[in-house]
PDB file of C-alpha atoms and ligand atoms in Angstrom:
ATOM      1  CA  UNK Q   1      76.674  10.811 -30.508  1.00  0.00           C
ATOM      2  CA  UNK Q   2      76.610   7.832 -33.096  1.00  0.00           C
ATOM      3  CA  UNK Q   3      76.371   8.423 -36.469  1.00  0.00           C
ATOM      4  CA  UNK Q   4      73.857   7.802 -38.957  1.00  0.00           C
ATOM      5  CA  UNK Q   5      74.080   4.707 -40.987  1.00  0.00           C
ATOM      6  CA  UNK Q   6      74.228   5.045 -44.584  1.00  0.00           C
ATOM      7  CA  UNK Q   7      71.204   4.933 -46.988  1.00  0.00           C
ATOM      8  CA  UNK Q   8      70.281   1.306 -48.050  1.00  0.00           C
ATOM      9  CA  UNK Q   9      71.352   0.489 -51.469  1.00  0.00           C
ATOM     10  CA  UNK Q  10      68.148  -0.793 -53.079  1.00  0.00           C
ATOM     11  CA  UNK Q  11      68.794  -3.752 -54.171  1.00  0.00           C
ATOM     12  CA  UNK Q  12      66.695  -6.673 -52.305  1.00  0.00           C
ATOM     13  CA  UNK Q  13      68.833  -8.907 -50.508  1.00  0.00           C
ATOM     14  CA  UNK Q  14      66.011 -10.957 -48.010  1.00  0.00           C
ATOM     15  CA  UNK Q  15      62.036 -11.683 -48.897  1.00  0.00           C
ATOM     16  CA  UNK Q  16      59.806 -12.764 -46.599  1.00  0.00           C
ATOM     17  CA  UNK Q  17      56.673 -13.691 -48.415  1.00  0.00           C
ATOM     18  CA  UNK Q  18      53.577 -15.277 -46.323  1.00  0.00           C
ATOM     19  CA  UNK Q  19      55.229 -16.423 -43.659  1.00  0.00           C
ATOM     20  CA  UNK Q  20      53.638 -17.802 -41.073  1.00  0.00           C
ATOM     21  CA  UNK Q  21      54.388 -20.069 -37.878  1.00  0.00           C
ATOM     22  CA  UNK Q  22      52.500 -21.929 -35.806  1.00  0.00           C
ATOM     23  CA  UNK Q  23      53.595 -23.222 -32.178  1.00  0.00           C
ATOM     24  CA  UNK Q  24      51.079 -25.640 -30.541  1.00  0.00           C
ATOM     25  CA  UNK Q  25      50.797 -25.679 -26.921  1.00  0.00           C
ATOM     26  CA  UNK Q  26      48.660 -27.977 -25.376  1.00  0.00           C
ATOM     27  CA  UNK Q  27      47.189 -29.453 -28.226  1.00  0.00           C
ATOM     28  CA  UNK Q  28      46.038 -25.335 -28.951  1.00  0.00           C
ATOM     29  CA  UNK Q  29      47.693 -23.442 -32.181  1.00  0.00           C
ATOM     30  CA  UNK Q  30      49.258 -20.590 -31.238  1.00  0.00           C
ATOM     31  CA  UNK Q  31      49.348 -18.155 -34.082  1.00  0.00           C
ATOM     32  CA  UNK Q  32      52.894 -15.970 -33.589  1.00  0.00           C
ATOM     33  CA  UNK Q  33      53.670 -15.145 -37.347  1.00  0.00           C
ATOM     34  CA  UNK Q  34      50.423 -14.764 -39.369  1.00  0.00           C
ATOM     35  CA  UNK Q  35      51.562 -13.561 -43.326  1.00  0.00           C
ATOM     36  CA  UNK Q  36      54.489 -12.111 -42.146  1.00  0.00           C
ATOM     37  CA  UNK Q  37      55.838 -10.093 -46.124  1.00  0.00           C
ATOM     38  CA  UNK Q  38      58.931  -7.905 -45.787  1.00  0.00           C
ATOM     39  CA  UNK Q  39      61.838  -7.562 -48.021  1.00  0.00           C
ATOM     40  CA  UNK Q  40      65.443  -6.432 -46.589  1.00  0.00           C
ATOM     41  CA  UNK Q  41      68.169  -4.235 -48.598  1.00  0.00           C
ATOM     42  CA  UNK Q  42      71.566  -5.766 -49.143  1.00  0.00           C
ATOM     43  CA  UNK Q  43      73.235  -3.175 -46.659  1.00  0.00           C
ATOM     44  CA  UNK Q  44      70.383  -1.705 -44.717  1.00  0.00           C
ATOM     45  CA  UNK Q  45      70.400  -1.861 -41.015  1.00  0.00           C
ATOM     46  CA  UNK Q  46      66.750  -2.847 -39.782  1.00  0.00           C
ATOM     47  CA  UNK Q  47      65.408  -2.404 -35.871  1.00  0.00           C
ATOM     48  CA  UNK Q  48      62.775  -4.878 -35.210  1.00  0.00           C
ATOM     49  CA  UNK Q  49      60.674  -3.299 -32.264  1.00  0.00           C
ATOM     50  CA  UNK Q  50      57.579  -4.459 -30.346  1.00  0.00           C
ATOM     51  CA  UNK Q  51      55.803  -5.936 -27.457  1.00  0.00           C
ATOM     52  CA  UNK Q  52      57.118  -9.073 -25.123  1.00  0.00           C
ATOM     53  CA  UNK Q  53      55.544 -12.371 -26.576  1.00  0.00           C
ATOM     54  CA  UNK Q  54      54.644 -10.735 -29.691  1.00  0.00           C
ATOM     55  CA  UNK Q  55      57.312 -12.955 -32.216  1.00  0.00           C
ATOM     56  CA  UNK Q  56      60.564 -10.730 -32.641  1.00  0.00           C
ATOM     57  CA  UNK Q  57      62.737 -13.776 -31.799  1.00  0.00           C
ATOM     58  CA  UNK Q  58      60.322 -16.486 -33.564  1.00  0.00           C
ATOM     59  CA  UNK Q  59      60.898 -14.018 -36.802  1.00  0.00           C
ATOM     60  CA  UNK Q  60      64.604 -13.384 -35.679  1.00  0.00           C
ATOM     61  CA  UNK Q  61      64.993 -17.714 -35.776  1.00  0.00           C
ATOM     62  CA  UNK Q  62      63.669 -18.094 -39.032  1.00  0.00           C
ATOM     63  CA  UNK Q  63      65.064 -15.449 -40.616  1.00  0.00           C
ATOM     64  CA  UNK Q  64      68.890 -16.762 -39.268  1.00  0.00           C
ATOM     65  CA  UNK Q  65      67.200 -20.273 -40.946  1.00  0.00           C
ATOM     66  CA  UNK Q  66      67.104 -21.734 -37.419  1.00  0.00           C
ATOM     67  CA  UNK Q  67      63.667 -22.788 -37.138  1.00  0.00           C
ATOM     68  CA  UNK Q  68      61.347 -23.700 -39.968  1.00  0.00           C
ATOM     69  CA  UNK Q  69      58.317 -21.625 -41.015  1.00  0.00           C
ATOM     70  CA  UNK Q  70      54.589 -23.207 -40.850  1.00  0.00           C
ATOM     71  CA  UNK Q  71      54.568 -21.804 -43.803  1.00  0.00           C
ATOM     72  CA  UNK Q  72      55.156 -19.034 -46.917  1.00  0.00           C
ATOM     73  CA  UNK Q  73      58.797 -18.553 -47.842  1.00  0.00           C
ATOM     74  CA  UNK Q  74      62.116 -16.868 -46.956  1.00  0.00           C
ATOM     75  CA  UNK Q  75      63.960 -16.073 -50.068  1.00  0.00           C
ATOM     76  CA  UNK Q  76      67.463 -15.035 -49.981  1.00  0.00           C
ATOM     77  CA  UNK Q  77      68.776 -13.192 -53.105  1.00  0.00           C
ATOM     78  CA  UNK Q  78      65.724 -14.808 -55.059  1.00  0.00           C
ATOM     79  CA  UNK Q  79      66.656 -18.500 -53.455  1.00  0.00           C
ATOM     80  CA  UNK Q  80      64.377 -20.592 -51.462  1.00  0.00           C
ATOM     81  CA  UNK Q  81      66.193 -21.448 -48.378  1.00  0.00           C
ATOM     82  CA  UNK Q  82      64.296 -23.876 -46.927  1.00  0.00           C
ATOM     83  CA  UNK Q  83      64.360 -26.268 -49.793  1.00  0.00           C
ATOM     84  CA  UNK Q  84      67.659 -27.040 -48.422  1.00  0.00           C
ATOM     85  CA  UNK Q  85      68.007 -29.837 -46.372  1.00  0.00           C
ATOM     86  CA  UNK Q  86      69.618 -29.520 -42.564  1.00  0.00           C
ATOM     87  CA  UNK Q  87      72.748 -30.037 -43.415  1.00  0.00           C
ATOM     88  CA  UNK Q  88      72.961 -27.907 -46.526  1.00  0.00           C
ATOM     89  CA  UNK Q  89      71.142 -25.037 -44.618  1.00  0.00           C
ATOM     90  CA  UNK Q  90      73.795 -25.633 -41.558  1.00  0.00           C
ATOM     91  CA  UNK Q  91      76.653 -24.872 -44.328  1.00  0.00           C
ATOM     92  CA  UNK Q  92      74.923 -21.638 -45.642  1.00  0.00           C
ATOM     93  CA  UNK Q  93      74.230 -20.223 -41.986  1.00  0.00           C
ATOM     94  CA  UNK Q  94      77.517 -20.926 -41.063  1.00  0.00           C
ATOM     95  CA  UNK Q  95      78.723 -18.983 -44.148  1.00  0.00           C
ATOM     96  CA  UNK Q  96      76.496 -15.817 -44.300  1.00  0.00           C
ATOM     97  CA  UNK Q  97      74.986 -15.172 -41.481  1.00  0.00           C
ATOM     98  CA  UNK Q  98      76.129 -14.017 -37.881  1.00  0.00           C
ATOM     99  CA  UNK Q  99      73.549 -14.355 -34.801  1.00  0.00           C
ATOM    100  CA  UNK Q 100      73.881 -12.735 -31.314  1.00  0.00           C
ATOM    101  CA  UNK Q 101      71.154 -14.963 -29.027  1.00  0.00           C
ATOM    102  CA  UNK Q 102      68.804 -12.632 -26.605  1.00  0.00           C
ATOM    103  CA  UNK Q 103      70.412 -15.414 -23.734  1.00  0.00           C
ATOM    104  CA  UNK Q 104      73.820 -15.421 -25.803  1.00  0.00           C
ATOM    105  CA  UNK Q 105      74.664 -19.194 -25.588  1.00  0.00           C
ATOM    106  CA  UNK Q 106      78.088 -19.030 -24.698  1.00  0.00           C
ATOM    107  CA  UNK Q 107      80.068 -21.875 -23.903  1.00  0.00           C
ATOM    108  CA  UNK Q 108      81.022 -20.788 -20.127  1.00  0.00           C
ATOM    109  CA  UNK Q 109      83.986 -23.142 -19.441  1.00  0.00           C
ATOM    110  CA  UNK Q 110      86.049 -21.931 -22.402  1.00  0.00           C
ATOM    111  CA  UNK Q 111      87.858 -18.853 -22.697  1.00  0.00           C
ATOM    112  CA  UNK Q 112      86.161 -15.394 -24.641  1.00  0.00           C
ATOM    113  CA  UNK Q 113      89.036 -16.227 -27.715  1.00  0.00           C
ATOM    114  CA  UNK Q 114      87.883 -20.153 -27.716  1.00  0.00           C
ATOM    115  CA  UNK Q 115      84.030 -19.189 -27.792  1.00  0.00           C
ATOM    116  CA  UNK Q 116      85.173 -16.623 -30.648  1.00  0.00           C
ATOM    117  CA  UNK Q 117      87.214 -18.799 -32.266  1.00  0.00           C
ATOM    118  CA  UNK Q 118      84.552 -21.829 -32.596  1.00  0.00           C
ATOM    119  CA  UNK Q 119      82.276 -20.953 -35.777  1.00  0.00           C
ATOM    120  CA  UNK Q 120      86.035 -20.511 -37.833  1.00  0.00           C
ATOM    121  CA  UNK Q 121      87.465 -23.677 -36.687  1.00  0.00           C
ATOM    122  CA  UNK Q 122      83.527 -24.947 -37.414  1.00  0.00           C
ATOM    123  CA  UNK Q 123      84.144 -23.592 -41.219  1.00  0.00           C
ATOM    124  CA  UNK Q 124      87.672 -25.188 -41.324  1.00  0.00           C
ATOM    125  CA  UNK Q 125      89.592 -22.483 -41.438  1.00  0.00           C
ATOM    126  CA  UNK Q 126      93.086 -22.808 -39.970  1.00  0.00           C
ATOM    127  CA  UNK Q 127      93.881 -22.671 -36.387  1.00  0.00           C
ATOM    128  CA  UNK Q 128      96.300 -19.554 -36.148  1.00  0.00           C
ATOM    129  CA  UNK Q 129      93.943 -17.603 -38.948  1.00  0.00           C
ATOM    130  CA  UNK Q 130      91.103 -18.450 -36.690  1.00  0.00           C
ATOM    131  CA  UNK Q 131      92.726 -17.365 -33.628  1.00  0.00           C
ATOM    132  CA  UNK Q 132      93.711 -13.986 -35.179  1.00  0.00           C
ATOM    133  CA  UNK Q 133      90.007 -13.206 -36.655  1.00  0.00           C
ATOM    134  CA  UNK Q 134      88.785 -14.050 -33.289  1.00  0.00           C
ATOM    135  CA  UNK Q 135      91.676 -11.752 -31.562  1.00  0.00           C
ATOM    136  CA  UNK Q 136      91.306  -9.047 -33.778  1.00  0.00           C
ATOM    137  CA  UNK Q 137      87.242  -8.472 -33.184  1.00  0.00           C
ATOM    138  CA  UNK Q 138      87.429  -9.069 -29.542  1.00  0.00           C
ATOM    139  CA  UNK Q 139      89.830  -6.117 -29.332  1.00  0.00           C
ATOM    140  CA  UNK Q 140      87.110  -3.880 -31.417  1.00  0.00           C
ATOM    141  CA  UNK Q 141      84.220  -4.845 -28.882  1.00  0.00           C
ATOM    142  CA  UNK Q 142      86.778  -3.884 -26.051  1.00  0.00           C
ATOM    143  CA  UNK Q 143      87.485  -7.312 -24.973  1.00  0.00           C
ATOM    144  CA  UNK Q 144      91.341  -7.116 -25.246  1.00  0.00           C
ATOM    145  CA  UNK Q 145      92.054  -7.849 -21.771  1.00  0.00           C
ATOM    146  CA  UNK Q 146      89.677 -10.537 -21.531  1.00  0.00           C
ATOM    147  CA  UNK Q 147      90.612 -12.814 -24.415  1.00  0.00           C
ATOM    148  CA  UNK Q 148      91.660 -15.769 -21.998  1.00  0.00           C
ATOM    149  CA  UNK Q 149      88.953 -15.284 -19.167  1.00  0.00           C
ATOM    150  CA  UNK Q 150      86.701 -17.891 -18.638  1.00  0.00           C
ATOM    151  CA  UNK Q 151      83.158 -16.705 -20.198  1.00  0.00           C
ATOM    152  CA  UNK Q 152      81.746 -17.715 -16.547  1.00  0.00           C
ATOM    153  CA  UNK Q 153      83.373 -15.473 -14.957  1.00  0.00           C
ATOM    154  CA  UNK Q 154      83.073 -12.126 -17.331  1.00  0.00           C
ATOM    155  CA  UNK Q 155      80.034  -9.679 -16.116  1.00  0.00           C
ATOM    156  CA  UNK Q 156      77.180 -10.069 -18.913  1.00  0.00           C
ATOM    157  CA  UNK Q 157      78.154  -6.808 -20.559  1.00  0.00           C
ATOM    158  CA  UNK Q 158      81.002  -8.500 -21.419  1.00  0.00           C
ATOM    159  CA  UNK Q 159      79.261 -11.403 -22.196  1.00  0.00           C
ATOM    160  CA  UNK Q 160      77.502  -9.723 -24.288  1.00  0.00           C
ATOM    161  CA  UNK Q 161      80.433  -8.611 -26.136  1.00  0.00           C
ATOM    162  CA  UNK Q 162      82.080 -11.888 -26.503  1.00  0.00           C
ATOM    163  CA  UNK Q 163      78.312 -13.061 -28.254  1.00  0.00           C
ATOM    164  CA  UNK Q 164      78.703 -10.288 -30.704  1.00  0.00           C
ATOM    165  CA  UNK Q 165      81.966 -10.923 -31.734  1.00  0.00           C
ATOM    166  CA  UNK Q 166      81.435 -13.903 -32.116  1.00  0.00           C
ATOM    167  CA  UNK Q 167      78.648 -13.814 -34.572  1.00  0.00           C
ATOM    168  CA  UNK Q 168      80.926 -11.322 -36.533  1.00  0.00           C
ATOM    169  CA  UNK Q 169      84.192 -13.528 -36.802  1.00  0.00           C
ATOM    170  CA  UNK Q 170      83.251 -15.130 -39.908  1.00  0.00           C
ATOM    171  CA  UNK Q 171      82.477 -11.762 -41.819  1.00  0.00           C
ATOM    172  CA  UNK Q 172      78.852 -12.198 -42.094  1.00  0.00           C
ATOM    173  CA  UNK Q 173      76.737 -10.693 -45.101  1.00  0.00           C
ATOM    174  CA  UNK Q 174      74.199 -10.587 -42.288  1.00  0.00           C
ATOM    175  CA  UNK Q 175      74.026  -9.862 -38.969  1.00  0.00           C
ATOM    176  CA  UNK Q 176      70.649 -10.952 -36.898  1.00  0.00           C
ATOM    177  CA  UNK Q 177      70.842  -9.661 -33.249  1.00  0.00           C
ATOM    178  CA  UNK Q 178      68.212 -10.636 -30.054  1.00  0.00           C
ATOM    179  CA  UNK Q 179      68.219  -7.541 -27.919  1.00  0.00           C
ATOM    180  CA  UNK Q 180      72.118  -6.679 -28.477  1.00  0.00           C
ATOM    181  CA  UNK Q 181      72.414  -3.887 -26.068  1.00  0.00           C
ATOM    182  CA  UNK Q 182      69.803  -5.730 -23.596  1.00  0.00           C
ATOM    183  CA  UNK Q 183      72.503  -6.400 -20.952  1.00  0.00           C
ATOM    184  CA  UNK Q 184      75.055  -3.588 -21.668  1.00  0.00           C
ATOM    185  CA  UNK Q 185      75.330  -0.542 -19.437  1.00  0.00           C
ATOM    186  CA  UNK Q 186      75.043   2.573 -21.870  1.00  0.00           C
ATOM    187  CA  UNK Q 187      78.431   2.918 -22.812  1.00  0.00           C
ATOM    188  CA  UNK Q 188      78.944  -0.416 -23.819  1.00  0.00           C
ATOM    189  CA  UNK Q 189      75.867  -0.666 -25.441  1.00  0.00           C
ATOM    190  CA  UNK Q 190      77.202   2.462 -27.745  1.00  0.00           C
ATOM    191  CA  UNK Q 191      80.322   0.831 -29.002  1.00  0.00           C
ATOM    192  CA  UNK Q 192      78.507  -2.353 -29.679  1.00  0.00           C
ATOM    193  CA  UNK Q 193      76.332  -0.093 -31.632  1.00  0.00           C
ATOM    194  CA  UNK Q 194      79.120   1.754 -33.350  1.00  0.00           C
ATOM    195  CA  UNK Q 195      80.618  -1.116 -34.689  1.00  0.00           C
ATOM    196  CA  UNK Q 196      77.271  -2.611 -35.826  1.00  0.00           C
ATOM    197  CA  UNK Q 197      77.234   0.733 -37.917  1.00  0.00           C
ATOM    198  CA  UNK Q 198      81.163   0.924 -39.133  1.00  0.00           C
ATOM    199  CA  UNK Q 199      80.826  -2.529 -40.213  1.00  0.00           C
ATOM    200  CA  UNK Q 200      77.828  -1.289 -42.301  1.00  0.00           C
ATOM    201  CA  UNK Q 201      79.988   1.138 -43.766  1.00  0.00           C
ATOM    202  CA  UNK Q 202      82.969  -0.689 -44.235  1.00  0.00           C
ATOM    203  CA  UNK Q 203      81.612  -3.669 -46.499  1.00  0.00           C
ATOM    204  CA  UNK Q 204      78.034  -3.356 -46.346  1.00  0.00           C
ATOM    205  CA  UNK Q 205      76.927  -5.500 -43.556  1.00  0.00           C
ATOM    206  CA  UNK Q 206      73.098  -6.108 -43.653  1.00  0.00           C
ATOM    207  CA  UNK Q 207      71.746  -6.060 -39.914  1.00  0.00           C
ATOM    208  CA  UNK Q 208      68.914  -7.058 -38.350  1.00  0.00           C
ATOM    209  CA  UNK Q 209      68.237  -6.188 -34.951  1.00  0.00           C
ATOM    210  CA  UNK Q 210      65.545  -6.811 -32.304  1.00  0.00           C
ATOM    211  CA  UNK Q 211      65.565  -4.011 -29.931  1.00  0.00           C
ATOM    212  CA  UNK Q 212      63.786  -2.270 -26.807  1.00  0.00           C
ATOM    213  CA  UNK Q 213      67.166   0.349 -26.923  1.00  0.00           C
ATOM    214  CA  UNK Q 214      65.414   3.636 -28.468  1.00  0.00           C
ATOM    215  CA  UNK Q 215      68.897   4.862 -29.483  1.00  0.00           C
ATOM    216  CA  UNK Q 216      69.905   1.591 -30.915  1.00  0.00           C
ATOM    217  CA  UNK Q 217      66.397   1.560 -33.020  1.00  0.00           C
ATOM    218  CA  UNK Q 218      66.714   5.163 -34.285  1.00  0.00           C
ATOM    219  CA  UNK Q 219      69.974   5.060 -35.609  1.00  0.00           C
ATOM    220  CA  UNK Q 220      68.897   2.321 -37.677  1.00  0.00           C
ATOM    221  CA  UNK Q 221      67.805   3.265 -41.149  1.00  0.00           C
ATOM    222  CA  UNK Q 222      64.192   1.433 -40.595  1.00  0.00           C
ATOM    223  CA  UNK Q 223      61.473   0.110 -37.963  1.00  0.00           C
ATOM    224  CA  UNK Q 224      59.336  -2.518 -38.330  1.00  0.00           C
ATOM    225  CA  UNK Q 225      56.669  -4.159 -35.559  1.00  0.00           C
ATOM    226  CA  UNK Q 226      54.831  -7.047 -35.462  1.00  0.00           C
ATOM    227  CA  UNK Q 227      51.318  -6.677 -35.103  1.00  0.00           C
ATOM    228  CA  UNK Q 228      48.770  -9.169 -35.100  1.00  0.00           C
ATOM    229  CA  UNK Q 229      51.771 -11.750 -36.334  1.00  0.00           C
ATOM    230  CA  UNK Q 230      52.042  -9.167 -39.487  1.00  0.00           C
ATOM    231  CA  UNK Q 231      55.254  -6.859 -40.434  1.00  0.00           C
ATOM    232  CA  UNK Q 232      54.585  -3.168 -40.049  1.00  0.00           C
ATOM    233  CA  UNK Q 233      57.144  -0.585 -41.256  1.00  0.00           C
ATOM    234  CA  UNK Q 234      57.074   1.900 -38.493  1.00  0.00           C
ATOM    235  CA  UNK Q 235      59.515   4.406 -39.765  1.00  0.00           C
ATOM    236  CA  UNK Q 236      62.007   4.594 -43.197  1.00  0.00           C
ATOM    237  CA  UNK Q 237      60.079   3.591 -46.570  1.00  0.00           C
TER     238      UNK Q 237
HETATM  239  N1  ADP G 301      58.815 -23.266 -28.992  1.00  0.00           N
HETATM  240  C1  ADP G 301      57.659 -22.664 -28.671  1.00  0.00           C
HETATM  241  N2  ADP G 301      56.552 -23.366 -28.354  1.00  0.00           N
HETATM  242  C2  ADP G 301      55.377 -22.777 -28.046  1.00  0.00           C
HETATM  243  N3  ADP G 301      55.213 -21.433 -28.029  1.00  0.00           N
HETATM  244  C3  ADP G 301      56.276 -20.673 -28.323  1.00  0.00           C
HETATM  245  C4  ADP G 301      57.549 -21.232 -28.667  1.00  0.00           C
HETATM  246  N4  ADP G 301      58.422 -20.216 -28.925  1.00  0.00           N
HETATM  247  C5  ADP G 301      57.719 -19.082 -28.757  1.00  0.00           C
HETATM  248  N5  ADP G 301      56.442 -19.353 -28.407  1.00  0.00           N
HETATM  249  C6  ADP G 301      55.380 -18.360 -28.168  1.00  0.00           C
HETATM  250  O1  ADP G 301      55.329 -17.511 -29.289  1.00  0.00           O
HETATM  251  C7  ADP G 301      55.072 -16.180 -28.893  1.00  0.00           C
HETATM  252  C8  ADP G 301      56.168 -15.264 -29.438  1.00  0.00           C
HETATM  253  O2  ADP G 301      57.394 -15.539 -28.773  1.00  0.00           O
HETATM  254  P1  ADP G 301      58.725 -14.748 -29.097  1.00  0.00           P
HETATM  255  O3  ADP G 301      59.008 -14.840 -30.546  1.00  0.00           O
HETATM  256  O4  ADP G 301      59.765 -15.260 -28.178  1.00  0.00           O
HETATM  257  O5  ADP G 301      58.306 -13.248 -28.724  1.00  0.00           O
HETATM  258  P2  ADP G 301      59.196 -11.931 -28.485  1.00  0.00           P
HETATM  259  O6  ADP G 301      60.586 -12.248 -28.869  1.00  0.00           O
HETATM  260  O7  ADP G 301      58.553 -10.872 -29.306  1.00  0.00           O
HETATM  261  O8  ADP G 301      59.068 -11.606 -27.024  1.00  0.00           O
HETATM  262  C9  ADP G 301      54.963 -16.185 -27.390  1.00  0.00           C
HETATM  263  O9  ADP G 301      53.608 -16.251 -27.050  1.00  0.00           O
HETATM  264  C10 ADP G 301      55.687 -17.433 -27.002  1.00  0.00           C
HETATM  265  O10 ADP G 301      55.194 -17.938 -25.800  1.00  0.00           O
HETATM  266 MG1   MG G 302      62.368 -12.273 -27.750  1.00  0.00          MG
END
């Protein structure tokens, strides 16, 4: 049994006001995001659930500032992110914000510590201080005797794994994750949620998490859906 994340603090850390997004296809809009308004507690953990197609990783993107909105605005602590231009908002992604991919992205002909390593030694931080942040949070997700595997040949549990500690080598103040637990067998899919929720409780994490993993959702300390491209709280105030 996992335990229960601790309350949200209330202060507002993330404000989604109006947002929308548009894809075209075919010369045809496609509406995904339609007024999407939402705001996200410094410290809360938040399960994004819903239907296939329905926008959890278009919102995921732009709230992880990797895709643009059509439109509206995603305000973090009262800032307007995307008034920053690519490379400013490259810098500030880097720094706050960790992202596990639904397909995790991994770089399969390096090793789990290089892949680990890469967003430190992206932010300049020294080699051997890189090397033992990336070392130290492969160990937590249970990686320790896979550190110098190739990432093509690890199972996609493990894969999994490396993604997630990966996003959290930096230290985050916000973790966005695509279906986390999608390709973990139960057990491993528990500790990745564990840590998700002792790194809440250590410093206050913030996470964000699109899931289909019932467990995973409830032991969040909200639900939202998407319906008709707008946010609905489904559970937590
Ligand atoms: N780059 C894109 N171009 C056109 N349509 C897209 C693009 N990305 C996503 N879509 C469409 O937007 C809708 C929402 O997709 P997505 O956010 O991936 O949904 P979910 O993650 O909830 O399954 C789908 O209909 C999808 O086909
Ligand atoms: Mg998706």
């Amino acid at each position: 049994m996992v335990a229960a994340a601790t309350a949200p603090s209330e202060k507002v850390k993330i404000q989604l006001r109006g947002l929308v997004k548009t894809f075209w296809s075919n010369g045809n809009p496609v509406e995904v995001l339609n007024g999407v308004d939402l705001d996200i507690f410094s410290g809360e953990n938040l399960a994004v659930v819903g239907a296939s197609g329905v926008g959890k990783s278009t919102l995921l993107h732009i709230l992880g500032t990797l895709e643009r909105p059509t439109g509206g605005q995603l305000l973090w602590e009262g800032h307007d992110v995307f008034t920053l231009d690519d490379q400013k908002l490259a810098a500030f992604r880097n720094r706050k914000i960790g992202f596990v991919f639904q397909f995790h992205h991994l770089l399969p002909e390096f090793n789990s510590l290089e892949n680990v390593m890469m967003p430190a030694l992206i932010a300049r931080l020294p080699r051997p201080q890189a090397q033992e942040r990336a070392e130290a949070i492969l160990v937590r997700v249970g990686l320790k005797e896979r550190l110098r595997h190739r990432v093509s040949t690890l199972s996609g549990g493990e894969q999994q794994r490396v993604a997630v500690a990966r996003a959290l080598v930096l230290e985050p103040e916000v973790l966005l994750a695509d279906e986390p637990t999608g390709n973990l067998d139960p057990r491993s899919g528990a500790r990745v949620q564990e840590m998700i929720l002792e790194l809440n409780r250590e410093r206050g994490l913030t996470s964000i998490i699109v899931t289909h993993n019932r467990d995973l959702a409830q032991a969040l300390d909200r639900q939202i859906t998407l319906i008709d491209g707008k946010a609905v709280i489904l559970q937590g105030v």
